[in-house]
Coordinates of C-alpha atoms in Angstrom, one line a residue:
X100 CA -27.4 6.1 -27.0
X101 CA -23.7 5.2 -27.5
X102 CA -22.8 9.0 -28.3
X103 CA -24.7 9.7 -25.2
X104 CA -22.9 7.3 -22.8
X105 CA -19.1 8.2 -24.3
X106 CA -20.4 12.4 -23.5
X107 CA -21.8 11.2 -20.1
X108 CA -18.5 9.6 -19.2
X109 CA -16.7 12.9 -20.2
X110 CA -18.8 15.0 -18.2
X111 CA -18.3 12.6 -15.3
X112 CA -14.9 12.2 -14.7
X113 CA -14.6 16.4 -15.5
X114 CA -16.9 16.4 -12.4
X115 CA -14.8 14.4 -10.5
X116 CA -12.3 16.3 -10.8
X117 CA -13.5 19.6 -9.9
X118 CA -15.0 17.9 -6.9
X119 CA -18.6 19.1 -7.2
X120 CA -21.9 18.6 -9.3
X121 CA -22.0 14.9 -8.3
X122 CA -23.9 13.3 -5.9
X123 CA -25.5 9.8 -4.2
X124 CA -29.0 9.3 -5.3
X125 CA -31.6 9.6 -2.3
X126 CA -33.3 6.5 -3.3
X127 CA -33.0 3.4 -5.4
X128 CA -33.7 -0.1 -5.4
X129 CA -31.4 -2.2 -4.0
X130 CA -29.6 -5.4 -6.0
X131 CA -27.7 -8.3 -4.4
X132 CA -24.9 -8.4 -7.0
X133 CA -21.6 -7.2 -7.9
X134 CA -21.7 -4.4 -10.8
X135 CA -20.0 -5.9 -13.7
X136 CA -17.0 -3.5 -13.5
X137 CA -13.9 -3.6 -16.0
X138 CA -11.3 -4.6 -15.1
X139 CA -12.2 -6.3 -12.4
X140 CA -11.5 -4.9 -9.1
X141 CA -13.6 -6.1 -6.8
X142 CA -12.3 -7.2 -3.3
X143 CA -8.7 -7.3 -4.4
X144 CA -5.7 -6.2 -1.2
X145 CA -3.9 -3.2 -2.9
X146 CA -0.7 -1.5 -2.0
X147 CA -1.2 1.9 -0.1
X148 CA 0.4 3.9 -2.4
X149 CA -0.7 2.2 -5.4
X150 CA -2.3 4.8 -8.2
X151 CA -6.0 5.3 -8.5
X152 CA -7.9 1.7 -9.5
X153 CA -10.0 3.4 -12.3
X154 CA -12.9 1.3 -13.9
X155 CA -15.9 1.2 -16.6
X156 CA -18.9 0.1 -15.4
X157 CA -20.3 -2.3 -18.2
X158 CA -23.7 -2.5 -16.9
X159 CA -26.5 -1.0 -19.5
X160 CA -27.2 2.2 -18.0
X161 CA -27.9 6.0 -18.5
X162 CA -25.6 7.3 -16.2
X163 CA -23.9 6.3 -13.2
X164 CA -22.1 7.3 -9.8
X165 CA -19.4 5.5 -7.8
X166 CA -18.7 6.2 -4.2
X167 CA -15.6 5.6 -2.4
X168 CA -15.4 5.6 1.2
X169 CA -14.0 5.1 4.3
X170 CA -14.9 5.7 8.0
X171 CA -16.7 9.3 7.0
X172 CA -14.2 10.4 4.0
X173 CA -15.4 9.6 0.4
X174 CA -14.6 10.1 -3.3
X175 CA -17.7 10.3 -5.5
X176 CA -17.3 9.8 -9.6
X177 CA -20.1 10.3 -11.8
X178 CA -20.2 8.9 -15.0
X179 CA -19.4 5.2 -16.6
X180 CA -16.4 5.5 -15.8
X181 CA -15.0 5.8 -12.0
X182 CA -11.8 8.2 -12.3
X183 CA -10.6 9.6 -8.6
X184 CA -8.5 12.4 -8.9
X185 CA -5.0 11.3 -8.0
X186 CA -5.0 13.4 -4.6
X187 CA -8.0 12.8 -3.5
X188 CA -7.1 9.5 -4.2
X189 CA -4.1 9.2 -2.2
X190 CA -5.6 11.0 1.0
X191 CA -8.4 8.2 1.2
X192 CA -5.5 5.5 1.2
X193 CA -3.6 6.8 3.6
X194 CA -6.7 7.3 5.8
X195 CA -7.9 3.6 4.9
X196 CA -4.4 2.3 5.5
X197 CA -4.5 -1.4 6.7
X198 CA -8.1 -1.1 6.7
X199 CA -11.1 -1.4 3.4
X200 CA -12.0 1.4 0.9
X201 CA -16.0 0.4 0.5
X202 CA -16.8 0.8 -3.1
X203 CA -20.6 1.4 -4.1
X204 CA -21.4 1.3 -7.6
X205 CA -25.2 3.2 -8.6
X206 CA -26.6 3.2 -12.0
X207 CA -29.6 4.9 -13.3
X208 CA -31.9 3.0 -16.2
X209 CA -35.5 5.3 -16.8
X210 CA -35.0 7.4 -14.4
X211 CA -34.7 4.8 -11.6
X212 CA -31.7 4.2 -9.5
X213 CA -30.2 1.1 -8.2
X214 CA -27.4 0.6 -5.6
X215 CA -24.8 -2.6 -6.5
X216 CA -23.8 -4.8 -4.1
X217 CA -20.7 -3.0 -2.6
X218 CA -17.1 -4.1 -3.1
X219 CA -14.1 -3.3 -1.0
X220 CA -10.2 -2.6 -1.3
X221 CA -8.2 -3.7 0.9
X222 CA -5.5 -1.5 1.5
X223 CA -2.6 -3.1 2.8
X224 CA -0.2 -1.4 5.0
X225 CA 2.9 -3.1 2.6
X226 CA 3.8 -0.7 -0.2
X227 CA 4.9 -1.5 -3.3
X228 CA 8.2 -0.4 -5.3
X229 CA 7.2 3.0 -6.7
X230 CA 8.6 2.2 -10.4
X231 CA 8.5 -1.1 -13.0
X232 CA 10.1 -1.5 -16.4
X233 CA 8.8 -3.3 -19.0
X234 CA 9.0 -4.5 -22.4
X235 CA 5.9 -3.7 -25.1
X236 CA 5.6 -5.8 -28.5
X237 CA 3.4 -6.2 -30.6
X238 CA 2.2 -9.8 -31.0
X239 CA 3.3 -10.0 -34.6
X240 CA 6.1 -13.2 -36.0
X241 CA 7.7 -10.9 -37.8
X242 CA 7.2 -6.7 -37.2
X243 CA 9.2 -7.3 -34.1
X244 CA 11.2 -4.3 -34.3
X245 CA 8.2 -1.4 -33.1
X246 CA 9.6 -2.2 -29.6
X247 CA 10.5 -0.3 -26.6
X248 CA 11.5 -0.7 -23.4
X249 CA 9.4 1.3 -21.2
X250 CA 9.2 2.5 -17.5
X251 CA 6.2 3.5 -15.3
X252 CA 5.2 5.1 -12.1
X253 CA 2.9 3.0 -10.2
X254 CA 1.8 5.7 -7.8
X255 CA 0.4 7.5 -10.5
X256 CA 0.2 7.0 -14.5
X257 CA 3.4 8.3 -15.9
X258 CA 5.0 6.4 -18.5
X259 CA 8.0 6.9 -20.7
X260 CA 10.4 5.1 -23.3
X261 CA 13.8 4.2 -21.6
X262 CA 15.0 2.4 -24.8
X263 CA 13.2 2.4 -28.4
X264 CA 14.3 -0.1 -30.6
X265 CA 13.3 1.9 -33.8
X266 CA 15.8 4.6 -32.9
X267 CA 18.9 2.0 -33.9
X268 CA 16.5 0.0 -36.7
X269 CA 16.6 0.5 -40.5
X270 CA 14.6 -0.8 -43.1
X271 CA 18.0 -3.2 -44.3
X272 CA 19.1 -3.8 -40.7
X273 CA 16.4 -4.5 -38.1
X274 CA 17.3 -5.0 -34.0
X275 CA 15.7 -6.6 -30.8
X276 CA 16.4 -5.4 -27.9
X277 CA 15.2 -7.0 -24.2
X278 CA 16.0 -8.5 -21.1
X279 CA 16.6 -5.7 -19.0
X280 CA 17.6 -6.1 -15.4
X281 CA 19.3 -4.5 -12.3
X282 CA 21.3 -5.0 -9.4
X283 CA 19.1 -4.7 -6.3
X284 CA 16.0 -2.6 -7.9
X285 CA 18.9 0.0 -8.6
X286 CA 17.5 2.0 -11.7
X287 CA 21.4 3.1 -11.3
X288 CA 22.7 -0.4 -12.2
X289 CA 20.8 -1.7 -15.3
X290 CA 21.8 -3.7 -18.2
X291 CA 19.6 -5.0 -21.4
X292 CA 20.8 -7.0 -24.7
X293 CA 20.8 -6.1 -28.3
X294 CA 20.4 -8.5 -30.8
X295 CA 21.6 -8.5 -34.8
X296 CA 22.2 -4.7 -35.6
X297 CA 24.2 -3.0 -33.2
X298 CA 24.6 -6.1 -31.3
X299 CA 25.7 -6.5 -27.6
X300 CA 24.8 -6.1 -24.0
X301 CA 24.5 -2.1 -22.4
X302 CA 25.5 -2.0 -18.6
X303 CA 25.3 1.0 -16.9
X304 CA 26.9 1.2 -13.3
X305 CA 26.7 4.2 -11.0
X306 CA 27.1 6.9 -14.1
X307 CA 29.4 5.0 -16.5
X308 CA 27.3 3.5 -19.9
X309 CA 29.2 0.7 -21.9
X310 CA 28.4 -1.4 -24.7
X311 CA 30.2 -5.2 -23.8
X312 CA 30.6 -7.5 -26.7
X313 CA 30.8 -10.9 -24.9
X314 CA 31.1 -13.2 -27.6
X315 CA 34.2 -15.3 -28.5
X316 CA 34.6 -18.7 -31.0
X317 CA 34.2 -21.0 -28.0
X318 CA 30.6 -19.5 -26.6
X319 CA 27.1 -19.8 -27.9
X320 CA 26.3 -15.9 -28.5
X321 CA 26.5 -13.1 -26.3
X322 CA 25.0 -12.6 -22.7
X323 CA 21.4 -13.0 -22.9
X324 CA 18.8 -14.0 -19.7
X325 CA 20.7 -11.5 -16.7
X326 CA 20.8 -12.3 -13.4
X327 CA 22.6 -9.8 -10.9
X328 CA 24.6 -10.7 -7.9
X329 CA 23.2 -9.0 -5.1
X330 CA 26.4 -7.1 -4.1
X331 CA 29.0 -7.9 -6.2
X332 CA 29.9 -6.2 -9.8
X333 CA 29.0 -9.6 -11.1
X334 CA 26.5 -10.8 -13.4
X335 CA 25.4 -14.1 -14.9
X336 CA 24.1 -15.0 -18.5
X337 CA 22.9 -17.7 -20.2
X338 CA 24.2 -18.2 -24.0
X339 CA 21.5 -19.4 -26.1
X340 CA 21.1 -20.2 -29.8
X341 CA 17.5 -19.6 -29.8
X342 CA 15.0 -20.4 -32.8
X343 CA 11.4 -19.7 -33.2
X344 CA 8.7 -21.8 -35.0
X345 CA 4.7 -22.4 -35.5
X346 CA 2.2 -25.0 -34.9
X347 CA -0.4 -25.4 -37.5
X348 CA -2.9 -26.9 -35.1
X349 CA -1.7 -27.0 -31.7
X350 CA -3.2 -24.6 -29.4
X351 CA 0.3 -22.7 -28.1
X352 CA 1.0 -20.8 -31.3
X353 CA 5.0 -20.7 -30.9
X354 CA 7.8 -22.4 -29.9
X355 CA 10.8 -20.6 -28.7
X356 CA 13.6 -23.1 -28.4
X357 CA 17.0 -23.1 -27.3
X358 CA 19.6 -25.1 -29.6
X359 CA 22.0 -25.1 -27.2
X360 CA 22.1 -22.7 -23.8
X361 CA 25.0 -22.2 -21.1
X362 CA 25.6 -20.2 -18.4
X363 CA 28.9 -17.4 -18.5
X364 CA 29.8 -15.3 -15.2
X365 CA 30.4 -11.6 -16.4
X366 CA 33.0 -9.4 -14.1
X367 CA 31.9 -5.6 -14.4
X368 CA 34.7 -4.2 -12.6
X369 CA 37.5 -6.4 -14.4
X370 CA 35.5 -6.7 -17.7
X371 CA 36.1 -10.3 -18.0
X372 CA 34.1 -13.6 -18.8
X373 CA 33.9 -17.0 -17.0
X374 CA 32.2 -20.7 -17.8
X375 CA 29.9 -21.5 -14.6
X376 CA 28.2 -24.5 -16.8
X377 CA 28.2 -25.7 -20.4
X378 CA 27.3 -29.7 -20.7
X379 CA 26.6 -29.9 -24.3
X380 CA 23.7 -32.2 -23.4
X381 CA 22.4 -29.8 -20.9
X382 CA 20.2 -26.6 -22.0
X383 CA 21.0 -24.2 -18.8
X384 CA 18.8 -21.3 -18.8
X385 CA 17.2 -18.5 -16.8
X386 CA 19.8 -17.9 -13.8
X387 CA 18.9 -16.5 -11.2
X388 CA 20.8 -15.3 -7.6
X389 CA 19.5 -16.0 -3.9
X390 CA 19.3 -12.9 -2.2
X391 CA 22.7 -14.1 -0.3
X392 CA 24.6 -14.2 -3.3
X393 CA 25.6 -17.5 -2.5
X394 CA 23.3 -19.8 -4.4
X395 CA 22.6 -19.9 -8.4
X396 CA 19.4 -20.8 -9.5
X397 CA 18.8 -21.9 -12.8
X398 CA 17.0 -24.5 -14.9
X399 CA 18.2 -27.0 -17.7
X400 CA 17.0 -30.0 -19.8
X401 CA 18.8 -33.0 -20.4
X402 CA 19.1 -33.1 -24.5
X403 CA 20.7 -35.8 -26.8
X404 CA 20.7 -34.8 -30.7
X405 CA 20.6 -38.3 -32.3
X406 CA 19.3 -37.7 -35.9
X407 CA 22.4 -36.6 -38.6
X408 CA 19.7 -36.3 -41.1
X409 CA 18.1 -33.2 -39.5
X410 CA 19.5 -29.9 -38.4
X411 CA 20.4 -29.5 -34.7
X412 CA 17.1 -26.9 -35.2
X413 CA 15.2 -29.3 -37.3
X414 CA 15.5 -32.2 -34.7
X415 CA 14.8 -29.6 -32.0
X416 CA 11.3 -28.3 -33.7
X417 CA 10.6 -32.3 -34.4
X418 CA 11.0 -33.3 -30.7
X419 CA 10.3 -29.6 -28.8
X420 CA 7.6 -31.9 -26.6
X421 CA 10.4 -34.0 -25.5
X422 CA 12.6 -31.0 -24.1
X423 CA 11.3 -31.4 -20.3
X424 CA 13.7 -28.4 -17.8
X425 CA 14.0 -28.9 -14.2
X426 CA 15.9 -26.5 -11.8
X427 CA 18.8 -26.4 -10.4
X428 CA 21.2 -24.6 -8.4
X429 CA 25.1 -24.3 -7.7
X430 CA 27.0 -23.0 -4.6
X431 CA 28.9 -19.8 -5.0
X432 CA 32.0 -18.8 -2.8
X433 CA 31.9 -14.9 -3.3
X434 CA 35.5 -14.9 -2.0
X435 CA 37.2 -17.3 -5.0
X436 CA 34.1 -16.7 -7.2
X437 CA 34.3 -20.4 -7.8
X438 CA 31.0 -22.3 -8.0
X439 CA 30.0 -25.8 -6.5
X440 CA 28.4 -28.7 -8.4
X441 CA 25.1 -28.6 -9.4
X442 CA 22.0 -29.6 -7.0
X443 CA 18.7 -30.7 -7.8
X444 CA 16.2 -28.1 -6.6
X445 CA 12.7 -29.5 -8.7
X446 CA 12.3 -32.7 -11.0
X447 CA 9.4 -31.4 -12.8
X448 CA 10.3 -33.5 -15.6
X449 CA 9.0 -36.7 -13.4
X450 CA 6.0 -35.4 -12.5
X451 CA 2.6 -36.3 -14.2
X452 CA 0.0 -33.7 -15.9
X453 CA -1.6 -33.7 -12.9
X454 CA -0.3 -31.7 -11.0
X455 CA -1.0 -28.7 -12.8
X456 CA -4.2 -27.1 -11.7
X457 CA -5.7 -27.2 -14.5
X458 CA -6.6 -30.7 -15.3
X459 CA -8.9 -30.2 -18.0
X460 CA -6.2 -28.8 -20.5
X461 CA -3.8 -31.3 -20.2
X462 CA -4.2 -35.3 -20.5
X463 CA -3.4 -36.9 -17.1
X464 CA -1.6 -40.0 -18.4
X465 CA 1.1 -37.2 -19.8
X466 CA 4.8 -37.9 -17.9
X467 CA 6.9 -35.1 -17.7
X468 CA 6.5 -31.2 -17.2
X469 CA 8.9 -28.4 -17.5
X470 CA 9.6 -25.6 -14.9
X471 CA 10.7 -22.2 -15.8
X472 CA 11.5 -18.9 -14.9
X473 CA 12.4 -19.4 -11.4
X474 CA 12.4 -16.3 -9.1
X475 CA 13.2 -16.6 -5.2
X476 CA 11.6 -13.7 -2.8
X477 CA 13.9 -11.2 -1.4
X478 CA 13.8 -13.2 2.1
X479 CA 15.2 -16.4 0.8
X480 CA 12.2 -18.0 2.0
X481 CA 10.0 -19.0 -1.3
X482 CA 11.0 -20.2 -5.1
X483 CA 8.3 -18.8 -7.7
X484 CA 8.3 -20.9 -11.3
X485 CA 6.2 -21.3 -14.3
X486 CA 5.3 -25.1 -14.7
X487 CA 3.9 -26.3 -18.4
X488 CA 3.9 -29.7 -20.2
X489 CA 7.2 -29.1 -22.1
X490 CA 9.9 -26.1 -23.1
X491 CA 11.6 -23.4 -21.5
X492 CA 9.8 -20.1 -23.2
X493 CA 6.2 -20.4 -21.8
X494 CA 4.7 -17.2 -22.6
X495 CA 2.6 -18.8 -25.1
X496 CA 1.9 -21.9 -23.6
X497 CA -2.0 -21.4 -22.3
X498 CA -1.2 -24.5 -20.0
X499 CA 1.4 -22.3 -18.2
X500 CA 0.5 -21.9 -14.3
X501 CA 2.7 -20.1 -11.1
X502 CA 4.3 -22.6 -8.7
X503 CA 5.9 -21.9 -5.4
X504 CA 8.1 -24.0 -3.2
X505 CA 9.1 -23.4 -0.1
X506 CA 12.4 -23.4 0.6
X507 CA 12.5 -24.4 4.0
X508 CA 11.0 -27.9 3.7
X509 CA 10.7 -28.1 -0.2
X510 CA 6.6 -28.4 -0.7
X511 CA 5.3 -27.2 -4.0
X512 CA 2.1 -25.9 -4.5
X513 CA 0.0 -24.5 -7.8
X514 CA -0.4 -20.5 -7.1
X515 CA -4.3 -21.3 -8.0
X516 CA -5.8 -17.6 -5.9
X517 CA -3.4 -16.4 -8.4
X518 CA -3.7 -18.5 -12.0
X519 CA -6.1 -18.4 -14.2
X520 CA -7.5 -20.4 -16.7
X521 CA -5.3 -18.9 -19.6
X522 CA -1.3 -18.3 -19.7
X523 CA 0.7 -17.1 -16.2
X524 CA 4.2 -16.7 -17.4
X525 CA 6.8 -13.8 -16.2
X526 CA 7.4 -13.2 -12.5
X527 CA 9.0 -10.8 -10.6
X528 CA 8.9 -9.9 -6.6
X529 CA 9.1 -6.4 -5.0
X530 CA 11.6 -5.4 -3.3
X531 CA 10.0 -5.9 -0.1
X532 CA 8.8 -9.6 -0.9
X533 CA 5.2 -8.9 -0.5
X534 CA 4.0 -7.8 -3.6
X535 CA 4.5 -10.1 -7.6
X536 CA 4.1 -8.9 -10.5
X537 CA 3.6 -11.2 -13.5
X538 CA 2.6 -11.3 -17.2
X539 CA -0.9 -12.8 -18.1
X540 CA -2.8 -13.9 -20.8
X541 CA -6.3 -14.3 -19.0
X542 CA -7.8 -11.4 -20.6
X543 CA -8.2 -12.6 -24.3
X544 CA -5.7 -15.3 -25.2
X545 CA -3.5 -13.1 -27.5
X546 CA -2.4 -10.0 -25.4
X547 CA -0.4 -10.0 -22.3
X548 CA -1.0 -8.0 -19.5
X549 CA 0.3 -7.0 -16.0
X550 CA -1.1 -8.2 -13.0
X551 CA -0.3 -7.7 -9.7
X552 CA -0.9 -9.6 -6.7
X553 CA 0.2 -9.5 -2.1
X554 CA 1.9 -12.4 -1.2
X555 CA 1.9 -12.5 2.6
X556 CA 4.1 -14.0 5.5
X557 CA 2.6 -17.7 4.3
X558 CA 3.1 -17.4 0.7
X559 CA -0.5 -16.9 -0.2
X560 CA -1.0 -14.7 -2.9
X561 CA -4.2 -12.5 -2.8
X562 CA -6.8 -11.5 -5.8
X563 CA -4.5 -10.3 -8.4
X564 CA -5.3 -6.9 -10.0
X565 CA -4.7 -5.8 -13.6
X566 CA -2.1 -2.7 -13.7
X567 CA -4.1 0.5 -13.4
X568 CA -4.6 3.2 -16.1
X569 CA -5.4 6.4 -16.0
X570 CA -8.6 5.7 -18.3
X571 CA -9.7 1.6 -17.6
X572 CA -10.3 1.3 -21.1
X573 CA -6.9 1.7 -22.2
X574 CA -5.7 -2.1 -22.6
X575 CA -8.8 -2.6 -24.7
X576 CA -6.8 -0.5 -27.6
X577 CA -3.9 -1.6 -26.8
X578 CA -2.5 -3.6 -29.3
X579 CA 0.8 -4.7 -27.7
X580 CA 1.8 -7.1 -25.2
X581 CA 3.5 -6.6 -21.7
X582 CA 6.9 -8.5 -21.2
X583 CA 9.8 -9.0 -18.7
X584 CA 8.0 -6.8 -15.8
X585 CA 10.5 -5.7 -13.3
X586 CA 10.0 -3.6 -9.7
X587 CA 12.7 -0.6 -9.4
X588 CA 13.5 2.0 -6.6
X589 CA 13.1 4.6 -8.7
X590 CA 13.4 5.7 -12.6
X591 CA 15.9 5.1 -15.5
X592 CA 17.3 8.8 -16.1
X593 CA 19.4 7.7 -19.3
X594 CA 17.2 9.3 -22.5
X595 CA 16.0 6.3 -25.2
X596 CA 18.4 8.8 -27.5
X597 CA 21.7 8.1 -25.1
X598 CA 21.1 4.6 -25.1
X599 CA 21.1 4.4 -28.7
X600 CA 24.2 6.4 -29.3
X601 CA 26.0 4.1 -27.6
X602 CA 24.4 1.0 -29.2
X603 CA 25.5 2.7 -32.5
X604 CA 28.9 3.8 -31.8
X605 CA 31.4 1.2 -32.7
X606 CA 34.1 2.7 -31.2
X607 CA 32.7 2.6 -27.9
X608 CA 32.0 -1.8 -28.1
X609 CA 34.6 -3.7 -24.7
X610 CA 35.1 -6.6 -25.9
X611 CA 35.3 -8.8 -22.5
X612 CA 38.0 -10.7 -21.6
X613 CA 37.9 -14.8 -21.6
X614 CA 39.7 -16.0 -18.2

C-alpha cells in the first residue's frame, strides 16, 4: 500500500500539471473537520505573489483530490499530494487578490469519497519581497563547515548557493562564514564575515567586491553582527569574542556566549574604523539602524568578571544564567557622524518569567530575562525582539518567544498569534513592513525552519506559514537548519566561485583605517 500511495502521488501531480484526467467526485460523505494537511496551511493570509503553498495530505487514504477555487476559477490536484502548477497558480491569486482561495480537500478509502471541511487562503493585496537569503547548517558541534549561504525566489522555487563555505575549506584549515546583510534590501550592497581561514568581512557596493580586514590590537575581532545605515556608506559591527559550550542536562543544548562584545562604525567610502561603544563591563551586541538613520539600536548586558581563578570563558560558562541583555539605543548626527549617549529602550533584565507567554516552561519566581535581536519595521513604528530567561544567542533556547513594542507609547506585548510552543529566534521585516520572516524550531525541536507571517497596520501578526517547497515533503529530509533569513529586492549575481577568489586572495585583503 505504501508503494501504491508514493505511485499515486506521482501520477497526481503529473495530472496536475497537464491540466486534465482529474476531477471532483460526484458524491461523498461529508466530514466536519479539517484534513490533517502537512505543513499546515489552513486559513493562513498569504502574500499575492507568494509561490504555490503545496501540501501532503496525511490522512489514510487511497487516493485523493484537492480543489482550489475562487469565484468560478479553480485548480484541481489529484493525488496525496496538492502541487498547482506555478501559472495556474498565479492566475488564481491574482484573481482572488484581497479576497480567499477556498481549499477543499477529498479523499477516497473503499471506494467511498469524503469531502474535508474546507480551508481558505487569504490572499492579501500586500506583496512580499520577491527574494530572501539565508544561511543552511547542519545541526552538528563540530562539522560546521558543509555551509552555504543561499538565496531563493519566493514567487516560485528557485534556489541557488551565493557563497559555499567548502569552496575556501581544507581538511587542515576549516572556515565559517555568515551574517550576511544589505543596505536597503539592495542585493547590490551586501556584506557577510569570514571566520579563521581566509578571515575577514566581503562588501560588495554597486559593482566593486572587497575583502576588509578590520582588526587592530586595541579591538575584539573583526566586524561581525552588520547593521547598514539606511543611506549612508556606513555600517556598524559588533566585535565579539564568542565561545560555545554544552549542557549535560539542561534542556537548551548550547550556549553561545560573548566574552566580551563592542560596537565599531565601518566607513565604506573612506575605508576607515570608529568606536561607537566599548564599556568593558558592557556586552553590546546585535545593532541595528532606525529606518531614519538617526537612531542605533542595540542590546547589551551589564558583566563584572570577579573570579581570577577561572578563565574570562570559564567564569562566563559558570555564570551564562546571570548574563541578562536589555536594549538600547544611541542618537546619530549623520552630518558629524558622532553618536549621542546611550538610552534605555527595554529593561528586560527586571522583568519576571512571567511575562513570557509561556508560563509553563519557565518558573515564575525567576527575576531577570534577556532581549535580543531587535529589528524595527521599515515605518519606524514597531521594535521586534526575542525575549528568553538569559543570553544573547537564543536560537537554542526552546523558551525563546517574539516581542513587539510599540514605539509610539512603549507597550510590549508577547507575539503569541505568532509563537509557538518551541524556539522563535531570527527576525526580519520586508521591505514594505507588512510581511516577517523568522527562524523556528516548532516543527521538531532540532531543525529550524522559515516561517512567515502579515503583520498589519496594528502590529498583529497573522497565522504564520512554513516557507513553501516545490514538493511539501521536502523539509522532512532536510537535514539542515535555516539561519539569518533576510528579504531582498532582487538576487545576488556574484557566483559562490567569485566570492571565494576573493576570500582567498591575500593580495586583495584593505586593511581599514583606525580614526
Amino acid at each position: 500500500m505504501k508503494g501504491l500511495k508514493t505511485i499515486i502521488s506521482v501520477i497526481g501531480y503529473c495530472l496536475t500539471v497537464i491540466g486534465c484526467g482529474v476531477s471532483v467526485p460526484d458524491s461523498y460523505t461529508q466530514k466536519d473537520e479539517l484534513p490533517a494537511i502537512c505543513p499546515d496551511y489552513a486559513d493562513v493570509t498569504i502574500p499575492v505573489n507568494i509561490a504555490p503553498l503545496s501540501f501532503q495530505i496525511q490522512e489514510q487514504a487511497e487516493d485523493a483530490v484537492v480543489r482550489f477555487s475562487y469565484n468560478g476559477d479553480e485548480i484541481l490536484c489529484g493525488g496525496l499530494k496538492a502541487q498547482p502548477d506555478i501559472d495556474d497558480w498565479h492566475e488564481l491569486m491574482a484573481k482572488a487578490k484581497g479576497n480567499d482561495i477556498t481549499v477543499e480537500v477529498f479523499t477516497k478509502n473503499n471506494g467511498q469519497w469524503t469531502r474535508f471541511k474546507p480551508f481558505a487562503y487569504h490572499v492579501s493585496p500586500d506583496s512580499i519581497d520577491p527574494y530572501i537569503s539565508y544561511r543552511l547548517i547542519s545541526p552538528s558541534y563540530v562539522a560546521y563547515e558543509d555551509l552555504t549561504l543561499n538565496q531563493r525566489c519566493l514567487e516560485n522555487y528557485d534556489e541557488q548557493v551565493m557563497v559555499d563555505n567548502m569552496l575556501c575549506s581544507t581538511e587542515e584549515s576549516g572556515q565559517c562564514v555568515n551574517c550576511h546583510n544589505y543596505q536597503q534590501y539592495n542585493p547590490e550592497r551586501m556584506q557577510f564575515h569570514a571566520r579563521q581561514n581566509h578571515g575577514g568581512t566581503i562588501i560588495v557596493y554597486d559593482g566593486e567586491i572587497k575583502k576588509v580586514n578590520m582588526k587592530n590590537d586595541s579591538t575584539i575581532s573583526s566586524g561581525v553582527y552588520p547593521t547598514w545605515h539606511p543611506t549612508l556608506p556606513l555600517i556598524v559591527y559588533s566585535t565579539n569574542n564568542t565561545s560555545q559550550s554544552f549542557h549535560t542536562r539542561h534542556l537548551n543544548k548550547i550556549e553561545v556566549s560573548d566574552a566580551a562584545s563592542d560596537l565599531i562604525l565601518y566607513d565604506i567610502k573612506n575605508n576607515t574604523v570608529a568606536n561607537v561603544a566599548n564599556d568593558p563591563d558592557e556586552f553590546e551586541c546585535f545593532p541595528f539602524w532606525a529606518p531614519d538613520g538617526r537612531m542605533l539600536y542595540y542590546v547589551s548586558a551589564h558583566f563584572e568578571y570577579r573570579d581570577s581563578s577561572f578563565s574570562n570563558t570559564g567564569e562566563l560558562y559558570m555564570r551564562a544564567q546571570e548574563i541578562k541583555y536589555n536594549i538600547y539605543r544611541k542618537s546619530f548626527d549623520p552630518a558629524t557622524r558622532r553618536f549621542g549617549p546611550r538610552e534605555t529602550v527595554f529593561q528586560a533584565d527586571s522583568l519576571r518569567a512571567s511575562y513570557i507567554g509561556q508560563p509553563d516552561s519557565i518558573a515564575n519566581d525567576t527575576l531577570g530575562l534577556s532581549a535580543t535581536f531587535p529589528r524595527i519595521s521599515p515605518d519606524g513604528r514597531f521594535l521586534m525582539f526575542t525575549l528568553g530567561r538569559y543570553g544573547v544567542f537564543h536560537i537554542w533556547h526552546h523558551e525563546a518567544d517574539l516581542y513587539l513594542m510599540d514605539l509610539t507609547d512603549g507597550s510590549v506585548r508577547a507575539m503569541d498569534e505568532i509563537n509557538s510552543k518551541d524556539t522563535e529566534s531570527y527576525h526580519s521585516w520586508s521591505s514594505n513592513g507588512r510581511w516577517v520572516i523568522f527562524s523556528s524550531r516548532r516543527t521538531d525541536g532540532n531543525f529550524t525552519r522559515l516561517f512567515i507571517a502579515h503583520i498589519n497596520k496594528d502590529g498583529l501578526g497573522s497565522k504564520p506559514f512554513e516557507l513553501p517547497q516545490a514538493d511539501p515533503g521536502y523539509h522532512h529530509e532536510l537535514l539542515k537548519s535555516y539561519n539569518i533569513p533576510e528579504f531582498m529586492r532582487g538576487p545576488v549575481t556574484i557566483t559562490p566561485q567569485q566570492f571565494a577568489d576573493i576570500l582567498m586572495s591575500v593580495d586583495k585583503v584593505t586593511p581599514a583605517r583606525w580614526e
